[in-house]
Coordinates of C-alpha atoms in Angstrom, one line a residue:
G1 CA 16.2 47.4 11.3
Q2 CA 17.0 43.7 10.8
S3 CA 18.2 44.1 7.2
K4 CA 20.7 46.8 8.3
R5 CA 22.0 44.6 11.1
R6 CA 22.5 41.8 8.6
D7 CA 24.4 44.1 6.2
A8 CA 26.6 45.1 9.1
E9 CA 27.2 41.7 10.6
V10 CA 28.4 38.7 8.7
L11 CA 28.9 35.6 10.8
T12 CA 32.2 33.9 10.3
S13 CA 30.8 30.5 11.4
A14 CA 27.4 29.0 12.3
P15 CA 28.0 25.7 14.0
P16 CA 24.9 23.5 14.4
P17 CA 23.2 23.7 17.8
Y18 CA 24.0 20.9 20.2
H19 CA 20.5 19.4 20.0
S20 CA 20.8 19.1 16.2
V21 CA 24.2 17.3 16.6
L22 CA 22.8 15.1 19.3
F23 CA 19.8 14.2 17.2
V24 CA 21.9 13.3 14.2
L25 CA 24.3 11.3 16.4
L26 CA 21.5 9.3 18.1
A27 CA 19.6 8.7 14.9
G28 CA 22.8 7.5 13.3
I29 CA 23.4 5.0 16.1
V30 CA 19.9 3.7 15.9
F31 CA 19.9 3.2 12.2
V32 CA 23.3 1.6 12.2
K33 CA 22.0 -0.9 14.8
C34 CA 19.1 -1.6 12.5
L35 CA 21.0 -2.1 9.3
P36 CA 20.2 -5.4 7.6
T37 CA 22.8 -8.2 7.5
L38 CA 24.2 -9.5 4.2
E39 CA 22.1 -12.6 4.6
Q40 CA 18.9 -10.6 4.9
I41 CA 19.9 -8.5 1.8
D42 CA 20.7 -11.6 -0.2
E43 CA 17.3 -13.1 0.5
E44 CA 15.7 -10.3 -1.5
A45 CA 18.6 -9.2 -3.9
T46 CA 18.3 -12.1 -6.4
V47 CA 18.5 -12.3 -10.1
E48 CA 14.8 -13.3 -10.1
T49 CA 13.8 -10.2 -8.2
L50 CA 15.6 -7.9 -10.6
T51 CA 14.6 -9.6 -13.9
N52 CA 10.9 -10.4 -13.3
G53 CA 9.0 -7.3 -14.6
L54 CA 5.3 -7.1 -13.8
F55 CA 4.2 -6.5 -17.4
V56 CA 7.4 -6.9 -19.5
G57 CA 10.2 -9.5 -20.0
P58 CA 13.9 -9.2 -19.1
T59 CA 15.0 -7.7 -22.4
T60 CA 12.3 -5.0 -22.4
L61 CA 13.0 -4.4 -18.7
A62 CA 16.7 -3.9 -19.4
I63 CA 16.0 -1.5 -22.3
I64 CA 13.6 0.7 -20.2
R65 CA 15.9 0.9 -17.2
L66 CA 19.1 1.6 -19.2
L67 CA 17.3 4.3 -21.2
I68 CA 16.3 6.0 -18.0
A69 CA 19.8 5.6 -16.7
A70 CA 21.2 7.2 -19.8
F71 CA 18.8 10.1 -19.6
V72 CA 19.4 10.8 -15.9
L73 CA 23.2 10.6 -16.2
G74 CA 23.1 12.7 -19.3
V75 CA 21.3 15.4 -17.4
V76 CA 24.0 15.1 -14.7
A77 CA 26.7 15.6 -17.4
M78 CA 24.9 18.6 -18.8
R79 CA 24.7 20.1 -15.3
V80 CA 28.4 19.5 -14.4
L81 CA 29.7 20.6 -17.8
G82 CA 27.3 23.6 -18.2
P83 CA 27.7 27.2 -17.2
G84 CA 26.4 26.5 -13.7
L85 CA 23.9 28.3 -11.5
S86 CA 24.1 31.0 -8.8
P87 CA 21.0 30.6 -6.6
Q88 CA 20.7 32.9 -3.6
P89 CA 19.0 31.4 -0.6
T90 CA 16.0 33.1 1.1
Y91 CA 16.3 32.6 4.8
L92 CA 13.6 33.0 7.4
P93 CA 13.3 36.5 9.1
Q94 CA 14.8 35.2 12.4
S95 CA 17.9 33.9 10.7
K96 CA 21.3 35.4 11.6
L97 CA 22.8 34.6 8.2
K98 CA 23.3 37.1 5.4
S99 CA 22.1 35.7 2.1
A100 CA 24.6 35.6 -0.7
P101 CA 24.8 33.9 -4.1
I102 CA 26.0 30.3 -4.1
R103 CA 28.0 29.5 -7.2
L104 CA 27.2 26.0 -8.3
V105 CA 29.5 25.1 -11.2
G106 CA 31.3 22.0 -12.2
L107 CA 31.3 19.3 -9.5
R108 CA 29.9 21.9 -7.1
S109 CA 26.7 21.7 -9.1
L110 CA 26.1 18.4 -7.3
A111 CA 26.0 20.0 -3.9
P112 CA 22.1 20.1 -3.5
F113 CA 20.4 17.1 -2.1
T114 CA 18.3 17.0 -5.2
L115 CA 21.4 16.3 -7.3
W116 CA 22.6 13.7 -4.8
C117 CA 19.4 11.8 -5.3
W118 CA 19.3 12.4 -9.1
V119 CA 22.9 11.0 -9.5
L120 CA 21.9 8.0 -7.3
L121 CA 18.8 7.5 -9.4
G122 CA 21.0 7.3 -12.6
V123 CA 23.3 4.8 -10.9
T124 CA 20.3 2.8 -9.6
F125 CA 18.8 2.3 -13.1
A126 CA 22.2 1.5 -14.5
L127 CA 22.7 -1.2 -11.9
T128 CA 19.1 -2.6 -12.2
G129 CA 19.2 -2.4 -16.0
T130 CA 22.4 -4.4 -16.5
V131 CA 21.1 -7.4 -14.4
P132 CA 18.2 -8.2 -16.8
L133 CA 20.5 -7.4 -19.7
L134 CA 23.1 -10.0 -18.7
Y135 CA 20.3 -12.4 -17.9
A136 CA 18.7 -11.9 -21.4
V137 CA 21.9 -12.7 -23.2
D138 CA 22.5 -15.8 -21.1
R139 CA 25.4 -14.3 -19.1
A140 CA 23.9 -14.4 -15.6
D141 CA 27.2 -16.0 -14.5
L142 CA 28.7 -12.5 -14.8
I143 CA 26.3 -11.0 -12.2
H144 CA 28.2 -10.6 -9.0
P145 CA 26.3 -10.8 -5.6
W146 CA 27.4 -7.2 -4.8
H147 CA 25.9 -6.1 -8.1
L148 CA 22.5 -7.5 -7.0
R149 CA 22.9 -6.1 -3.5
L150 CA 23.8 -2.6 -4.6
A151 CA 21.1 -2.5 -7.3
L152 CA 18.3 -3.3 -4.8
L153 CA 19.7 -1.1 -2.0
A154 CA 20.3 1.8 -4.3
F155 CA 16.7 1.7 -5.4
E156 CA 15.4 1.4 -1.9
V157 CA 17.3 4.6 -1.1
S158 CA 16.3 6.4 -4.4
A159 CA 12.6 5.8 -4.1
P160 CA 11.8 7.5 -0.8
C161 CA 14.5 10.1 -1.3
S162 CA 13.0 11.1 -4.7
F163 CA 9.6 11.6 -3.1
L164 CA 11.1 13.5 -0.2
V165 CA 12.9 15.9 -2.6
S166 CA 9.8 16.5 -4.7
T167 CA 7.4 17.0 -1.8
V168 CA 9.8 19.3 0.0
V169 CA 10.1 21.4 -3.2
K170 CA 6.3 21.4 -3.8
F171 CA 5.2 22.1 -0.3
A172 CA 8.1 24.0 1.3
L173 CA 10.8 25.4 -0.9
W174 CA 8.6 26.6 -3.8
P175 CA 5.9 28.4 -1.6
H176 CA 8.7 30.0 0.5
A177 CA 10.5 31.3 -2.6
Y178 CA 7.3 32.6 -4.1
R179 CA 6.3 34.4 -0.9
S180 CA 9.7 36.0 -0.7
K181 CA 10.5 37.0 -4.3
G182 CA 7.4 36.1 -6.4
S183 CA 7.9 34.5 -9.8
E184 CA 11.6 35.6 -9.8
G185 CA 12.2 33.4 -6.7
T186 CA 10.7 30.3 -8.3
K187 CA 12.6 30.6 -11.6
I188 CA 15.1 27.9 -10.6
F189 CA 12.3 25.4 -10.0
R190 CA 10.6 26.3 -13.3
S191 CA 13.9 25.8 -15.2
F192 CA 14.6 22.7 -17.3
Y193 CA 16.8 21.2 -14.6
G194 CA 14.2 22.1 -11.9
I195 CA 11.3 20.5 -13.7
V196 CA 13.3 17.4 -14.6
T197 CA 15.0 16.7 -11.3
H198 CA 11.9 17.5 -9.2
N199 CA 9.3 15.7 -11.3
L200 CA 10.8 12.9 -13.5
N201 CA 12.6 11.5 -10.5
V202 CA 9.2 10.7 -8.9
I203 CA 7.7 9.4 -12.1
F204 CA 10.7 7.1 -12.7
V205 CA 10.6 5.5 -9.2
I206 CA 6.8 5.1 -9.2
A207 CA 7.0 3.5 -12.6
E208 CA 9.6 1.1 -11.4
V209 CA 7.6 -0.1 -8.4
A210 CA 4.1 -0.1 -10.0
L211 CA 4.9 -1.1 -13.5
L212 CA 8.3 -2.8 -13.6
G213 CA 8.0 -4.6 -10.2
L214 CA 11.1 -3.9 -8.1
P215 CA 10.2 -4.1 -4.4
V216 CA 11.2 -1.9 -1.4
V217 CA 11.8 -4.3 1.5
M218 CA 10.7 -3.1 4.9
S219 CA 13.5 -4.8 6.8
H220 CA 16.0 -2.6 4.8
V221 CA 14.4 0.6 6.1
A222 CA 17.5 1.8 8.0
I223 CA 19.6 2.4 4.9
S224 CA 17.7 5.3 3.3
P225 CA 17.9 7.6 6.4
M226 CA 21.6 7.1 6.6
V227 CA 21.9 8.9 3.3
G228 CA 19.8 11.7 4.7
L229 CA 22.0 12.0 7.8
A230 CA 25.1 12.0 5.6
Y231 CA 23.7 15.0 3.7
I232 CA 23.0 16.9 6.8
I233 CA 26.6 16.4 7.9
F234 CA 27.8 17.4 4.4
A235 CA 25.7 20.6 4.6
W236 CA 27.2 21.5 7.9
A237 CA 30.7 20.9 6.7
M238 CA 30.2 22.9 3.4
A239 CA 28.4 25.9 4.9
N240 CA 31.5 28.1 5.0
R241 CA 32.6 26.9 1.5
L242 CA 29.4 27.5 -0.5
G243 CA 29.2 31.3 -0.6
E244 CA 31.4 34.0 -1.9
E245 CA 34.4 35.0 0.1
G246 CA 33.4 37.1 3.0
S247 CA 29.7 36.2 2.8
G248 CA 29.7 33.9 5.8
P249 CA 28.0 30.5 6.1
Q250 CA 25.4 29.6 3.5
Y251 CA 22.8 26.9 3.3
L252 CA 21.0 25.8 0.1
Y253 CA 17.9 25.0 2.1
F254 CA 16.5 27.5 4.6
F255 CA 15.4 24.8 7.0
L256 CA 19.0 23.6 7.5
D257 CA 20.0 27.1 8.7
T258 CA 21.9 26.4 11.9
T259 CA 21.1 29.8 13.4
L260 CA 17.4 29.0 13.9
G261 CA 18.0 27.1 17.1
W262 CA 15.3 24.5 17.9
T263 CA 13.6 25.2 14.6
T264 CA 16.5 23.6 12.9
T265 CA 16.3 20.4 14.9
K266 CA 12.5 20.3 14.5
A267 CA 13.0 20.5 10.7
L268 CA 15.5 17.6 10.8
V269 CA 13.1 15.4 12.8
A270 CA 10.3 16.2 10.4
L271 CA 12.4 15.5 7.3
L272 CA 13.5 12.1 8.8
L273 CA 10.0 11.2 9.7
V274 CA 8.6 12.1 6.2
L275 CA 11.4 10.0 4.6
L276 CA 10.5 7.0 6.7
I277 CA 6.8 7.4 5.9
F278 CA 7.7 7.4 2.2
Y279 CA 9.8 4.3 2.7
V280 CA 6.9 2.5 4.4
A281 CA 4.5 3.6 1.6
F282 CA 6.8 2.2 -1.1
S283 CA 7.2 -1.0 0.8
V284 CA 3.4 -1.7 1.0
I285 CA 2.4 -0.4 -2.4
D286 CA 2.9 -3.9 -3.9
D287 CA 0.5 -5.4 -1.4
V288 CA -2.0 -2.7 -2.1
L289 CA -1.9 -3.1 -5.8
E290 CA -2.2 -6.9 -5.4
H291 CA -5.2 -6.4 -3.2
L292 CA -6.9 -4.3 -5.8
E293 CA -6.4 -7.2 -8.2
G294 CA -6.0 -4.8 -11.2
G295 CA -4.0 -5.2 -14.3
L296 CA -2.0 -2.6 -16.2
V297 CA -4.7 0.0 -16.2
V298 CA -5.0 0.0 -12.4
H299 CA -1.2 0.2 -12.1
L300 CA -1.1 3.1 -14.6
I301 CA -3.8 5.0 -12.7
S302 CA -1.9 4.4 -9.4
C303 CA 1.2 5.9 -11.0
I304 CA -0.6 9.0 -12.2
L305 CA -2.3 9.6 -8.9
A306 CA 1.0 9.1 -6.9
S307 CA 2.9 11.4 -9.3
C308 CA 0.3 14.2 -8.9
L309 CA 0.9 14.2 -5.2
A310 CA 4.5 15.2 -5.6
C311 CA 4.9 16.9 -9.0
K312 CA 4.7 20.7 -9.6
I313 CA 5.7 22.6 -12.7
R314 CA 4.3 26.1 -12.3
D315 CA 3.5 28.8 -9.7

């Protein structure tokens, strides 16, 4: 049977199919061509943009953002310094890979895309929080233009990527794990780290847009997909280094499995399209909320509804 064949055959390598490589290459070229200029970024990345909260002043804005940053980066420290995890991927039946435990300990704990986005989220709020802090203490002269640029761009990457992470977990990874192994398979998603990094990420970015007022600018749309493409290349490069010795290539996400042929490339296209859709959604949410002409209550309701779309805490 297939399971016996898998036990007998362990691939020594699983290079990505040529069409996956071609897609990543072409997408990369297109998005590099579409990157905004520094002048375009500077039009939006201003002290005013980063200090004008919708319902709070600069001091409160700084406190909220820096508290979020401290929490997020504290979770990162706990994950890196903790005992680590050993998840075992569940591949599709047609996969040629032999599933083996992936030891995620120390800095290797940051290998999942979820943790890439979580770390970026912490850095984002640290950057966006220090701008209103310096402004509030009358030291705006210390705010460097690159501080403003990186703060805005980091958020514009974090917002759609956070939603991508949570929706992929809710609608793909969680159901796949439950079908394969039942509640045992979803234990990692129901853990403290799973609940926090797959739910609070979405809540934080929605609160930033709908309650604190930081925009996602449509003309900067090419930056977020570049991070996604970078992770795909990272996953390919790390495939032979993630698993135990002799276990062959391993992928943390079953849809990145390079032995699936065209299924792999279709998954990459779908993920990129979903990421772009989320970016567009974040870029227009300000206009939608303004059109509704609602105050704090309308914005809070919008936050709750948007969070419900992506959050999941139980089977």
